[in-house]
């Protein structure tokens, strides 16, 4: 277990942006085309998922470029002000083949001269948590580093892998988080990350891991949520917004009931509207929902699960209330 509180840097999420390719697609309408089993499709619909985006003709680098361009356009941030670019992904093939490097191509494309750039993966959908920790460590080491961008991008290779067990469907897409030192928009309060190595093979292709995760994933989700809340110093009942990752709406409703979290605080619209974009879910949900919630003075808790045994929970707070603590 780790916490951002151990990093001696005040840091917030100043902005988020994303890019989804093509038109929104419907899982039921596409089932026949891709020979998806009807029973599985119906189970996913019952879990609260239906829509997704697909990028069969767009490469990962181009998707990431589109998301980063949107971030620069919407914030007015200049590439010269970016001191680190951290790339995260879930799918093993969601990178250009060696010797190409997605983060190096991005910094070259935008003229960024970073103090550090590289990739984080193998924590799958929870890789953002490690990237945020890395950004904090870099800011602690380099006083001149004021802004870091975390860029995420994933695509499905083979439509039979788009369905996520019985609880979700994956979208292709890319997203960016802008992390800023002494951010006046909000503060990261705590970041809890747990990784269970026994599940490293993942649940997609290992039936034993899948059975084990079905029994324990919500137990471990609850533990990581409780740890982040305890580290943040803000009581769970004072959180006004819970952002899930975008899969298994029924499961998130169940954990809210188990923890006595009012269901109107669960902001899960994107599970239905956008699909599960792996590492990009955090930025997508912050851009659409979460940052406005914190701007309005609410404490936010964002939670991820992965199919490889990594779980994370992030707390985000209004600046004035966080500083008062």
PDB file of C-alpha atoms in Angstrom:
ATOM      1  CA  UNK A   1       0.000   0.000   0.000  1.00  0.00           C
ATOM      2  CA  UNK A   2       1.293   3.442  -0.899  1.00  0.00           C
ATOM      3  CA  UNK A   3       0.044   6.995  -0.518  1.00  0.00           C
ATOM      4  CA  UNK A   4       0.711  10.258  -2.269  1.00  0.00           C
ATOM      5  CA  UNK A   5       0.944  11.839   1.184  1.00  0.00           C
ATOM      6  CA  UNK A   6       4.503  10.464   1.403  1.00  0.00           C
ATOM      7  CA  UNK A   7       5.588  12.725  -1.480  1.00  0.00           C
ATOM      8  CA  UNK A   8       6.537  16.238  -0.259  1.00  0.00           C
ATOM      9  CA  UNK A   9       4.794  18.066  -3.126  1.00  0.00           C
ATOM     10  CA  UNK A  10       1.414  19.774  -3.279  1.00  0.00           C
ATOM     11  CA  UNK A  11      -0.084  18.631  -6.565  1.00  0.00           C
ATOM     12  CA  UNK A  12      -3.470  18.779  -8.256  1.00  0.00           C
ATOM     13  CA  UNK A  13      -5.151  17.790 -11.500  1.00  0.00           C
ATOM     14  CA  UNK A  14      -5.471  21.036 -13.415  1.00  0.00           C
ATOM     15  CA  UNK A  15      -7.239  19.604 -16.480  1.00  0.00           C
ATOM     16  CA  UNK A  16      -8.238  16.463 -18.361  1.00  0.00           C
ATOM     17  CA  UNK A  17      -9.026  15.834 -22.027  1.00  0.00           C
ATOM     18  CA  UNK A  18      -9.738  12.825 -24.214  1.00  0.00           C
ATOM     19  CA  UNK A  19     -10.408  11.609 -27.724  1.00  0.00           C
ATOM     20  CA  UNK A  20     -12.720   8.784 -28.777  1.00  0.00           C
ATOM     21  CA  UNK A  21     -12.610   7.844 -32.483  1.00  0.00           C
ATOM     22  CA  UNK A  22     -15.528   7.398 -34.811  1.00  0.00           C
ATOM     23  CA  UNK A  23     -19.214   7.215 -34.038  1.00  0.00           C
ATOM     24  CA  UNK A  24     -20.688   5.750 -30.872  1.00  0.00           C
ATOM     25  CA  UNK A  25     -21.517   2.074 -31.391  1.00  0.00           C
ATOM     26  CA  UNK A  26     -24.098  -0.177 -29.732  1.00  0.00           C
ATOM     27  CA  UNK A  27     -23.101  -3.600 -28.432  1.00  0.00           C
ATOM     28  CA  UNK A  28     -26.416  -5.226 -29.404  1.00  0.00           C
ATOM     29  CA  UNK A  29     -26.331  -3.804 -32.916  1.00  0.00           C
ATOM     30  CA  UNK A  30     -22.761  -5.051 -33.423  1.00  0.00           C
ATOM     31  CA  UNK A  31     -23.200  -8.500 -31.871  1.00  0.00           C
ATOM     32  CA  UNK A  32     -24.121 -10.312 -35.082  1.00  0.00           C
ATOM     33  CA  UNK A  33     -21.325  -8.702 -37.071  1.00  0.00           C
ATOM     34  CA  UNK A  34     -18.706  -9.894 -34.594  1.00  0.00           C
ATOM     35  CA  UNK A  35     -20.326 -13.209 -33.582  1.00  0.00           C
ATOM     36  CA  UNK A  36     -20.543 -12.188 -29.944  1.00  0.00           C
ATOM     37  CA  UNK A  37     -22.506 -14.729 -27.861  1.00  0.00           C
ATOM     38  CA  UNK A  38     -25.999 -13.375 -27.173  1.00  0.00           C
ATOM     39  CA  UNK A  39     -26.024 -14.545 -23.553  1.00  0.00           C
ATOM     40  CA  UNK A  40     -22.824 -12.631 -22.865  1.00  0.00           C
ATOM     41  CA  UNK A  41     -24.063  -9.539 -24.671  1.00  0.00           C
ATOM     42  CA  UNK A  42     -27.281  -9.532 -22.656  1.00  0.00           C
ATOM     43  CA  UNK A  43     -25.372  -9.999 -19.394  1.00  0.00           C
ATOM     44  CA  UNK A  44     -23.189  -6.989 -20.237  1.00  0.00           C
ATOM     45  CA  UNK A  45     -26.266  -4.904 -21.033  1.00  0.00           C
ATOM     46  CA  UNK A  46     -27.789  -5.913 -17.691  1.00  0.00           C
ATOM     47  CA  UNK A  47     -24.577  -4.795 -15.992  1.00  0.00           C
ATOM     48  CA  UNK A  48     -25.229  -1.259 -17.269  1.00  0.00           C
ATOM     49  CA  UNK A  49     -22.940  -1.206 -20.329  1.00  0.00           C
ATOM     50  CA  UNK A  50     -23.960  -0.772 -23.940  1.00  0.00           C
ATOM     51  CA  UNK A  51     -21.980   1.779 -25.976  1.00  0.00           C
ATOM     52  CA  UNK A  52     -18.377   1.961 -27.160  1.00  0.00           C
ATOM     53  CA  UNK A  53     -16.013   3.453 -29.748  1.00  0.00           C
ATOM     54  CA  UNK A  54     -13.723   1.526 -32.104  1.00  0.00           C
ATOM     55  CA  UNK A  55     -10.594   2.675 -33.955  1.00  0.00           C
ATOM     56  CA  UNK A  56      -9.754   0.031 -36.575  1.00  0.00           C
ATOM     57  CA  UNK A  57      -7.886   2.476 -38.816  1.00  0.00           C
ATOM     58  CA  UNK A  58      -6.226   4.829 -36.309  1.00  0.00           C
ATOM     59  CA  UNK A  59      -2.936   4.009 -34.604  1.00  0.00           C
ATOM     60  CA  UNK A  60      -2.132   4.525 -30.950  1.00  0.00           C
ATOM     61  CA  UNK A  61       0.238   7.423 -31.563  1.00  0.00           C
ATOM     62  CA  UNK A  62      -2.365   9.328 -33.559  1.00  0.00           C
ATOM     63  CA  UNK A  63      -5.025   8.731 -30.891  1.00  0.00           C
ATOM     64  CA  UNK A  64      -2.655  10.009 -28.216  1.00  0.00           C
ATOM     65  CA  UNK A  65      -1.729  13.035 -30.353  1.00  0.00           C
ATOM     66  CA  UNK A  66      -5.391  13.948 -30.741  1.00  0.00           C
ATOM     67  CA  UNK A  67      -5.989  13.765 -26.985  1.00  0.00           C
ATOM     68  CA  UNK A  68      -2.871  15.810 -26.199  1.00  0.00           C
ATOM     69  CA  UNK A  69      -3.733  18.421 -28.842  1.00  0.00           C
ATOM     70  CA  UNK A  70      -7.133  18.820 -27.237  1.00  0.00           C
ATOM     71  CA  UNK A  71      -5.521  19.311 -23.831  1.00  0.00           C
ATOM     72  CA  UNK A  72      -3.241  22.048 -25.167  1.00  0.00           C
ATOM     73  CA  UNK A  73      -6.126  23.708 -27.033  1.00  0.00           C
ATOM     74  CA  UNK A  74      -8.475  23.700 -24.054  1.00  0.00           C
ATOM     75  CA  UNK A  75      -5.972  24.836 -21.431  1.00  0.00           C
ATOM     76  CA  UNK A  76      -3.690  27.163 -23.352  1.00  0.00           C
ATOM     77  CA  UNK A  77      -0.742  25.310 -21.850  1.00  0.00           C
ATOM     78  CA  UNK A  78       2.455  25.673 -23.853  1.00  0.00           C
ATOM     79  CA  UNK A  79       4.591  22.600 -24.614  1.00  0.00           C
ATOM     80  CA  UNK A  80       7.611  24.428 -23.175  1.00  0.00           C
ATOM     81  CA  UNK A  81       5.894  24.401 -19.766  1.00  0.00           C
ATOM     82  CA  UNK A  82       5.611  20.591 -19.648  1.00  0.00           C
ATOM     83  CA  UNK A  83       8.397  18.943 -17.660  1.00  0.00           C
ATOM     84  CA  UNK A  84       7.343  15.284 -17.840  1.00  0.00           C
ATOM     85  CA  UNK A  85       5.267  13.069 -20.121  1.00  0.00           C
ATOM     86  CA  UNK A  86       4.227   9.720 -18.650  1.00  0.00           C
ATOM     87  CA  UNK A  87       2.509   7.182 -20.898  1.00  0.00           C
ATOM     88  CA  UNK A  88       0.219   4.475 -19.471  1.00  0.00           C
ATOM     89  CA  UNK A  89      -1.655   1.631 -21.141  1.00  0.00           C
ATOM     90  CA  UNK A  90      -3.387  -1.687 -20.471  1.00  0.00           C
ATOM     91  CA  UNK A  91      -3.396  -3.715 -23.677  1.00  0.00           C
ATOM     92  CA  UNK A  92       0.016  -5.208 -24.401  1.00  0.00           C
ATOM     93  CA  UNK A  93      -0.278  -4.375 -28.093  1.00  0.00           C
ATOM     94  CA  UNK A  94      -1.442  -0.761 -27.573  1.00  0.00           C
ATOM     95  CA  UNK A  95       1.996   0.578 -28.449  1.00  0.00           C
ATOM     96  CA  UNK A  96       3.834   0.916 -31.764  1.00  0.00           C
ATOM     97  CA  UNK A  97       6.267  -1.897 -32.430  1.00  0.00           C
ATOM     98  CA  UNK A  98       9.895  -1.466 -31.334  1.00  0.00           C
ATOM     99  CA  UNK A  99      12.123   0.387 -31.930  1.00  0.00           C
ATOM    100  CA  UNK A 100       9.422   3.109 -31.958  1.00  0.00           C
ATOM    101  CA  UNK A 101       8.482   4.796 -28.667  1.00  0.00           C
ATOM    102  CA  UNK A 102       5.054   6.366 -28.196  1.00  0.00           C
ATOM    103  CA  UNK A 103       6.101   8.898 -25.508  1.00  0.00           C
ATOM    104  CA  UNK A 104       9.176   9.960 -27.485  1.00  0.00           C
ATOM    105  CA  UNK A 105       7.094  10.426 -30.614  1.00  0.00           C
ATOM    106  CA  UNK A 106       4.629  12.569 -28.649  1.00  0.00           C
ATOM    107  CA  UNK A 107       7.264  14.889 -27.195  1.00  0.00           C
ATOM    108  CA  UNK A 108       8.808  15.242 -30.643  1.00  0.00           C
ATOM    109  CA  UNK A 109       5.444  15.966 -32.269  1.00  0.00           C
ATOM    110  CA  UNK A 110       4.625  18.787 -29.841  1.00  0.00           C
ATOM    111  CA  UNK A 111       8.142  20.118 -29.303  1.00  0.00           C
ATOM    112  CA  UNK A 112       8.231  19.196 -25.624  1.00  0.00           C
ATOM    113  CA  UNK A 113      11.676  19.024 -23.992  1.00  0.00           C
ATOM    114  CA  UNK A 114      10.894  17.026 -20.850  1.00  0.00           C
ATOM    115  CA  UNK A 115      13.092  16.321 -17.872  1.00  0.00           C
ATOM    116  CA  UNK A 116      11.677  12.788 -17.979  1.00  0.00           C
ATOM    117  CA  UNK A 117       9.479  10.728 -20.270  1.00  0.00           C
ATOM    118  CA  UNK A 118       8.601   7.052 -20.282  1.00  0.00           C
ATOM    119  CA  UNK A 119       5.851   4.465 -19.865  1.00  0.00           C
ATOM    120  CA  UNK A 120       4.062   2.653 -17.037  1.00  0.00           C
ATOM    121  CA  UNK A 121       2.081  -0.518 -17.634  1.00  0.00           C
ATOM    122  CA  UNK A 122       1.421  -3.993 -16.198  1.00  0.00           C
ATOM    123  CA  UNK A 123      -0.860  -2.494 -13.540  1.00  0.00           C
ATOM    124  CA  UNK A 124      -3.350  -2.333 -16.396  1.00  0.00           C
ATOM    125  CA  UNK A 125      -6.325  -0.071 -15.632  1.00  0.00           C
ATOM    126  CA  UNK A 126      -4.684   1.056 -12.364  1.00  0.00           C
ATOM    127  CA  UNK A 127      -1.478   2.202 -14.068  1.00  0.00           C
ATOM    128  CA  UNK A 128      -2.557   5.841 -13.647  1.00  0.00           C
ATOM    129  CA  UNK A 129      -1.999   5.506  -9.910  1.00  0.00           C
ATOM    130  CA  UNK A 130       1.670   4.606 -10.395  1.00  0.00           C
ATOM    131  CA  UNK A 131       2.012   7.394 -12.979  1.00  0.00           C
ATOM    132  CA  UNK A 132       0.622   9.972 -10.533  1.00  0.00           C
ATOM    133  CA  UNK A 133       3.040   8.761  -7.874  1.00  0.00           C
ATOM    134  CA  UNK A 134       5.866   9.025 -10.391  1.00  0.00           C
ATOM    135  CA  UNK A 135       4.857  12.582 -11.295  1.00  0.00           C
ATOM    136  CA  UNK A 136       4.922  13.519  -7.611  1.00  0.00           C
ATOM    137  CA  UNK A 137       8.354  11.961  -7.143  1.00  0.00           C
ATOM    138  CA  UNK A 138       9.694  13.808 -10.183  1.00  0.00           C
ATOM    139  CA  UNK A 139       8.336  17.127  -8.899  1.00  0.00           C
ATOM    140  CA  UNK A 140       9.972  16.453  -5.557  1.00  0.00           C
ATOM    141  CA  UNK A 141      13.309  15.861  -7.315  1.00  0.00           C
ATOM    142  CA  UNK A 142      13.129  18.741  -9.813  1.00  0.00           C
ATOM    143  CA  UNK A 143      12.057  22.097  -8.395  1.00  0.00           C
ATOM    144  CA  UNK A 144      11.689  23.488 -11.909  1.00  0.00           C
ATOM    145  CA  UNK A 145       9.150  20.826 -12.909  1.00  0.00           C
ATOM    146  CA  UNK A 146       5.715  22.423 -12.594  1.00  0.00           C
ATOM    147  CA  UNK A 147       3.541  20.469 -15.035  1.00  0.00           C
ATOM    148  CA  UNK A 148       3.387  16.794 -15.995  1.00  0.00           C
ATOM    149  CA  UNK A 149       1.113  15.140 -18.528  1.00  0.00           C
ATOM    150  CA  UNK A 150      -0.090  11.556 -18.144  1.00  0.00           C
ATOM    151  CA  UNK A 151      -1.255  10.249 -21.516  1.00  0.00           C
ATOM    152  CA  UNK A 152      -3.208   7.001 -21.846  1.00  0.00           C
ATOM    153  CA  UNK A 153      -4.155   5.107 -24.975  1.00  0.00           C
ATOM    154  CA  UNK A 154      -5.609   1.648 -25.638  1.00  0.00           C
ATOM    155  CA  UNK A 155      -7.122  -0.253 -28.545  1.00  0.00           C
ATOM    156  CA  UNK A 156      -8.640  -3.695 -28.844  1.00  0.00           C
ATOM    157  CA  UNK A 157      -6.832  -6.099 -31.154  1.00  0.00           C
ATOM    158  CA  UNK A 158      -9.455  -8.592 -32.279  1.00  0.00           C
ATOM    159  CA  UNK A 159     -13.131  -7.880 -31.632  1.00  0.00           C
ATOM    160  CA  UNK A 160     -13.595 -11.053 -29.616  1.00  0.00           C
ATOM    161  CA  UNK A 161     -11.508  -9.381 -26.893  1.00  0.00           C
ATOM    162  CA  UNK A 162     -13.735  -6.276 -26.720  1.00  0.00           C
ATOM    163  CA  UNK A 163     -16.190  -7.885 -24.295  1.00  0.00           C
ATOM    164  CA  UNK A 164     -14.956  -7.686 -20.693  1.00  0.00           C
ATOM    165  CA  UNK A 165     -16.136 -10.873 -18.986  1.00  0.00           C
ATOM    166  CA  UNK A 166     -19.857 -10.393 -18.212  1.00  0.00           C
ATOM    167  CA  UNK A 167     -19.703  -6.822 -16.970  1.00  0.00           C
ATOM    168  CA  UNK A 168     -18.364  -4.399 -19.562  1.00  0.00           C
ATOM    169  CA  UNK A 169     -17.235  -3.523 -23.053  1.00  0.00           C
ATOM    170  CA  UNK A 170     -14.004  -1.808 -24.005  1.00  0.00           C
ATOM    171  CA  UNK A 171     -13.772   1.444 -25.960  1.00  0.00           C
ATOM    172  CA  UNK A 172     -10.752   2.436 -28.028  1.00  0.00           C
ATOM    173  CA  UNK A 173      -9.477   5.887 -27.146  1.00  0.00           C
ATOM    174  CA  UNK A 174      -6.871   8.131 -25.572  1.00  0.00           C
ATOM    175  CA  UNK A 175      -6.815  10.711 -22.796  1.00  0.00           C
ATOM    176  CA  UNK A 176      -4.561  13.133 -20.925  1.00  0.00           C
ATOM    177  CA  UNK A 177      -4.274  14.343 -17.343  1.00  0.00           C
ATOM    178  CA  UNK A 178      -2.473  17.591 -16.557  1.00  0.00           C
ATOM    179  CA  UNK A 179      -0.844  17.437 -13.119  1.00  0.00           C
ATOM    180  CA  UNK A 180       0.407  20.752 -11.725  1.00  0.00           C
ATOM    181  CA  UNK A 181       2.538  21.693  -8.748  1.00  0.00           C
ATOM    182  CA  UNK A 182       0.682  23.975  -6.291  1.00  0.00           C
ATOM    183  CA  UNK A 183      -2.439  23.669  -8.427  1.00  0.00           C
ATOM    184  CA  UNK A 184      -5.009  26.276  -7.446  1.00  0.00           C
ATOM    185  CA  UNK A 185      -7.904  24.286  -8.903  1.00  0.00           C
ATOM    186  CA  UNK A 186      -7.730  21.290  -6.539  1.00  0.00           C
ATOM    187  CA  UNK A 187      -5.398  19.107  -4.486  1.00  0.00           C
ATOM    188  CA  UNK A 188      -4.671  15.401  -4.578  1.00  0.00           C
ATOM    189  CA  UNK A 189      -5.229  14.263  -1.018  1.00  0.00           C
ATOM    190  CA  UNK A 190      -4.388  10.549  -1.013  1.00  0.00           C
ATOM    191  CA  UNK A 191      -3.593   7.812  -3.470  1.00  0.00           C
ATOM    192  CA  UNK A 192      -3.861   4.176  -2.400  1.00  0.00           C
ATOM    193  CA  UNK A 193      -2.552   1.410  -4.644  1.00  0.00           C
ATOM    194  CA  UNK A 194      -2.695  -2.335  -4.038  1.00  0.00           C
ATOM    195  CA  UNK A 195      -1.298  -4.954  -6.386  1.00  0.00           C
ATOM    196  CA  UNK A 196      -1.967  -8.671  -5.881  1.00  0.00           C
ATOM    197  CA  UNK A 197       0.718 -10.595  -7.751  1.00  0.00           C
ATOM    198  CA  UNK A 198      -1.172 -13.885  -7.615  1.00  0.00           C
ATOM    199  CA  UNK A 199      -3.440 -12.506 -10.357  1.00  0.00           C
ATOM    200  CA  UNK A 200      -0.653 -11.308 -12.643  1.00  0.00           C
ATOM    201  CA  UNK A 201      -1.764 -13.588 -15.495  1.00  0.00           C
ATOM    202  CA  UNK A 202      -5.035 -11.680 -15.752  1.00  0.00           C
ATOM    203  CA  UNK A 203      -8.616 -12.851 -15.853  1.00  0.00           C
ATOM    204  CA  UNK A 204      -9.194 -12.619 -19.625  1.00  0.00           C
ATOM    205  CA  UNK A 205      -7.453 -15.865 -20.499  1.00  0.00           C
ATOM    206  CA  UNK A 206      -7.046 -17.623 -17.121  1.00  0.00           C
ATOM    207  CA  UNK A 207     -10.234 -19.231 -15.800  1.00  0.00           C
ATOM    208  CA  UNK A 208      -8.807 -19.802 -12.304  1.00  0.00           C
ATOM    209  CA  UNK A 209      -7.868 -16.138 -11.960  1.00  0.00           C
ATOM    210  CA  UNK A 210     -11.299 -15.103 -13.236  1.00  0.00           C
ATOM    211  CA  UNK A 211     -13.071 -17.256 -10.627  1.00  0.00           C
ATOM    212  CA  UNK A 212     -10.851 -15.923  -7.860  1.00  0.00           C
ATOM    213  CA  UNK A 213     -11.390 -12.313  -8.879  1.00  0.00           C
ATOM    214  CA  UNK A 214     -15.167 -12.733  -9.045  1.00  0.00           C
ATOM    215  CA  UNK A 215     -15.044 -13.769  -5.386  1.00  0.00           C
ATOM    216  CA  UNK A 216     -12.574 -11.159  -4.121  1.00  0.00           C
ATOM    217  CA  UNK A 217     -12.347  -8.113  -6.412  1.00  0.00           C
ATOM    218  CA  UNK A 218     -15.033  -6.124  -4.608  1.00  0.00           C
ATOM    219  CA  UNK A 219     -13.516  -6.984  -1.232  1.00  0.00           C
ATOM    220  CA  UNK A 220     -10.180  -5.588  -2.404  1.00  0.00           C
ATOM    221  CA  UNK A 221     -11.925  -2.603  -3.987  1.00  0.00           C
ATOM    222  CA  UNK A 222     -13.507  -1.794  -0.653  1.00  0.00           C
ATOM    223  CA  UNK A 223     -10.146  -2.048   1.125  1.00  0.00           C
ATOM    224  CA  UNK A 224      -8.385   0.340  -1.244  1.00  0.00           C
ATOM    225  CA  UNK A 225     -11.267   2.838  -1.003  1.00  0.00           C
ATOM    226  CA  UNK A 226     -11.170   2.743   2.786  1.00  0.00           C
ATOM    227  CA  UNK A 227      -7.387   3.194   2.828  1.00  0.00           C
ATOM    228  CA  UNK A 228      -7.481   6.258   0.576  1.00  0.00           C
ATOM    229  CA  UNK A 229     -10.281   7.813   2.595  1.00  0.00           C
ATOM    230  CA  UNK A 230      -8.400   7.216   5.853  1.00  0.00           C
ATOM    231  CA  UNK A 231      -5.194   8.719   4.397  1.00  0.00           C
ATOM    232  CA  UNK A 232      -7.054  11.760   3.064  1.00  0.00           C
ATOM    233  CA  UNK A 233      -8.320  12.888   6.470  1.00  0.00           C
ATOM    234  CA  UNK A 234     -11.815  13.431   5.040  1.00  0.00           C
ATOM    235  CA  UNK A 235     -14.620  11.180   6.301  1.00  0.00           C
ATOM    236  CA  UNK A 236     -16.304   8.959   3.723  1.00  0.00           C
ATOM    237  CA  UNK A 237     -19.683  10.593   4.319  1.00  0.00           C
ATOM    238  CA  UNK A 238     -18.166  13.949   3.328  1.00  0.00           C
ATOM    239  CA  UNK A 239     -17.297  12.791  -0.207  1.00  0.00           C
ATOM    240  CA  UNK A 240     -19.828  14.220  -2.628  1.00  0.00           C
ATOM    241  CA  UNK A 241     -18.682  12.386  -5.753  1.00  0.00           C
ATOM    242  CA  UNK A 242     -17.615   8.790  -6.373  1.00  0.00           C
ATOM    243  CA  UNK A 243     -16.136   8.142  -9.825  1.00  0.00           C
ATOM    244  CA  UNK A 244     -15.934   4.447 -10.755  1.00  0.00           C
ATOM    245  CA  UNK A 245     -14.061   3.033 -13.670  1.00  0.00           C
ATOM    246  CA  UNK A 246     -16.471   2.504 -16.518  1.00  0.00           C
ATOM    247  CA  UNK A 247     -17.568  -1.086 -16.125  1.00  0.00           C
ATOM    248  CA  UNK A 248     -20.069  -3.123 -14.064  1.00  0.00           C
ATOM    249  CA  UNK A 249     -22.613  -0.534 -12.921  1.00  0.00           C
ATOM    250  CA  UNK A 250     -24.401  -3.182 -10.843  1.00  0.00           C
ATOM    251  CA  UNK A 251     -21.203  -3.897  -8.907  1.00  0.00           C
ATOM    252  CA  UNK A 252     -20.661  -0.216  -8.090  1.00  0.00           C
ATOM    253  CA  UNK A 253     -24.235   0.084  -6.855  1.00  0.00           C
ATOM    254  CA  UNK A 254     -23.641  -2.902  -4.581  1.00  0.00           C
ATOM    255  CA  UNK A 255     -20.449  -1.472  -3.066  1.00  0.00           C
ATOM    256  CA  UNK A 256     -22.160   1.868  -2.472  1.00  0.00           C
ATOM    257  CA  UNK A 257     -24.883   0.088  -0.548  1.00  0.00           C
ATOM    258  CA  UNK A 258     -22.285  -1.900   1.412  1.00  0.00           C
ATOM    259  CA  UNK A 259     -20.447   1.305   2.411  1.00  0.00           C
ATOM    260  CA  UNK A 260     -23.601   3.409   2.963  1.00  0.00           C
ATOM    261  CA  UNK A 261     -22.676   5.779   0.129  1.00  0.00           C
ATOM    262  CA  UNK A 262     -25.803   7.523  -1.222  1.00  0.00           C
ATOM    263  CA  UNK A 263     -26.392   6.376  -4.788  1.00  0.00           C
ATOM    264  CA  UNK A 264     -26.757   9.936  -6.053  1.00  0.00           C
ATOM    265  CA  UNK A 265     -23.038  10.386  -5.277  1.00  0.00           C
ATOM    266  CA  UNK A 266     -22.069   7.561  -7.629  1.00  0.00           C
ATOM    267  CA  UNK A 267     -21.419   9.326 -10.942  1.00  0.00           C
ATOM    268  CA  UNK A 268     -21.558   6.352 -13.276  1.00  0.00           C
ATOM    269  CA  UNK A 269     -23.187   7.783 -16.435  1.00  0.00           C
ATOM    270  CA  UNK A 270     -20.106   7.084 -18.549  1.00  0.00           C
ATOM    271  CA  UNK A 271     -20.371   3.335 -17.960  1.00  0.00           C
ATOM    272  CA  UNK A 272     -23.329   3.385 -20.332  1.00  0.00           C
ATOM    273  CA  UNK A 273     -22.361   6.358 -22.485  1.00  0.00           C
ATOM    274  CA  UNK A 274     -18.665   5.776 -23.191  1.00  0.00           C
ATOM    275  CA  UNK A 275     -17.667   2.207 -22.368  1.00  0.00           C
ATOM    276  CA  UNK A 276     -14.508   1.149 -20.538  1.00  0.00           C
ATOM    277  CA  UNK A 277     -11.467   2.877 -22.045  1.00  0.00           C
ATOM    278  CA  UNK A 278      -8.994   1.137 -19.722  1.00  0.00           C
ATOM    279  CA  UNK A 279      -6.428   3.610 -18.329  1.00  0.00           C
ATOM    280  CA  UNK A 280      -8.297   6.543 -19.902  1.00  0.00           C
ATOM    281  CA  UNK A 281     -11.385   6.194 -17.693  1.00  0.00           C
ATOM    282  CA  UNK A 282      -9.978   8.488 -14.997  1.00  0.00           C
ATOM    283  CA  UNK A 283      -9.325  11.382 -17.394  1.00  0.00           C
ATOM    284  CA  UNK A 284     -12.607  10.823 -19.260  1.00  0.00           C
ATOM    285  CA  UNK A 285     -14.636  10.877 -16.059  1.00  0.00           C
ATOM    286  CA  UNK A 286     -12.783  13.869 -14.646  1.00  0.00           C
ATOM    287  CA  UNK A 287     -13.250  15.836 -17.879  1.00  0.00           C
ATOM    288  CA  UNK A 288     -16.963  15.027 -18.140  1.00  0.00           C
ATOM    289  CA  UNK A 289     -17.943  15.014 -14.474  1.00  0.00           C
ATOM    290  CA  UNK A 290     -15.330  15.039 -11.737  1.00  0.00           C
ATOM    291  CA  UNK A 291     -13.415  18.297 -12.107  1.00  0.00           C
ATOM    292  CA  UNK A 292     -16.653  20.277 -12.155  1.00  0.00           C
ATOM    293  CA  UNK A 293     -17.736  18.487  -8.983  1.00  0.00           C
ATOM    294  CA  UNK A 294     -14.530  19.508  -7.190  1.00  0.00           C
ATOM    295  CA  UNK A 295     -14.812  23.043  -8.626  1.00  0.00           C
ATOM    296  CA  UNK A 296     -18.230  23.173  -6.946  1.00  0.00           C
ATOM    297  CA  UNK A 297     -16.617  22.394  -3.586  1.00  0.00           C
ATOM    298  CA  UNK A 298     -17.146  18.645  -3.319  1.00  0.00           C
ATOM    299  CA  UNK A 299     -14.598  16.036  -2.249  1.00  0.00           C
ATOM    300  CA  UNK A 300     -14.072  13.347  -4.889  1.00  0.00           C
ATOM    301  CA  UNK A 301     -13.091   9.689  -4.675  1.00  0.00           C
ATOM    302  CA  UNK A 302     -12.072   7.897  -7.889  1.00  0.00           C
ATOM    303  CA  UNK A 303     -11.563   4.128  -7.919  1.00  0.00           C
ATOM    304  CA  UNK A 304     -10.047   1.641 -10.380  1.00  0.00           C
ATOM    305  CA  UNK A 305      -9.948  -2.113 -10.681  1.00  0.00           C
ATOM    306  CA  UNK A 306      -7.793  -4.072 -13.093  1.00  0.00           C
ATOM    307  CA  UNK A 307      -7.982  -7.580 -14.501  1.00  0.00           C
ATOM    308  CA  UNK A 308      -4.407  -8.256 -13.347  1.00  0.00           C
ATOM    309  CA  UNK A 309      -4.849  -7.701  -9.610  1.00  0.00           C
ATOM    310  CA  UNK A 310      -4.161  -3.959  -9.220  1.00  0.00           C
ATOM    311  CA  UNK A 311      -6.609  -1.672  -7.426  1.00  0.00           C
ATOM    312  CA  UNK A 312      -6.356   2.050  -6.725  1.00  0.00           C
ATOM    313  CA  UNK A 313      -8.281   4.893  -5.124  1.00  0.00           C
ATOM    314  CA  UNK A 314      -7.547   8.595  -5.538  1.00  0.00           C
ATOM    315  CA  UNK A 315      -8.991  11.490  -3.531  1.00  0.00           C
ATOM    316  CA  UNK A 316      -9.289  14.985  -4.969  1.00  0.00           C
ATOM    317  CA  UNK A 317     -10.248  18.036  -2.920  1.00  0.00           C
ATOM    318  CA  UNK A 318     -11.138  21.701  -3.260  1.00  0.00           C
ATOM    319  CA  UNK A 319      -8.046  23.744  -2.483  1.00  0.00           C
ATOM    320  CA  UNK A 320      -9.462  25.767   0.409  1.00  0.00           C
ATOM    321  CA  UNK A 321     -10.911  22.760   2.263  1.00  0.00           C
ATOM    322  CA  UNK A 322      -7.812  20.625   1.663  1.00  0.00           C
ATOM    323  CA  UNK A 323      -5.490  23.362   2.956  1.00  0.00           C
ATOM    324  CA  UNK A 324      -7.689  23.794   6.012  1.00  0.00           C
ATOM    325  CA  UNK A 325      -7.042  20.144   6.910  1.00  0.00           C
TER     326      UNK A 325
END
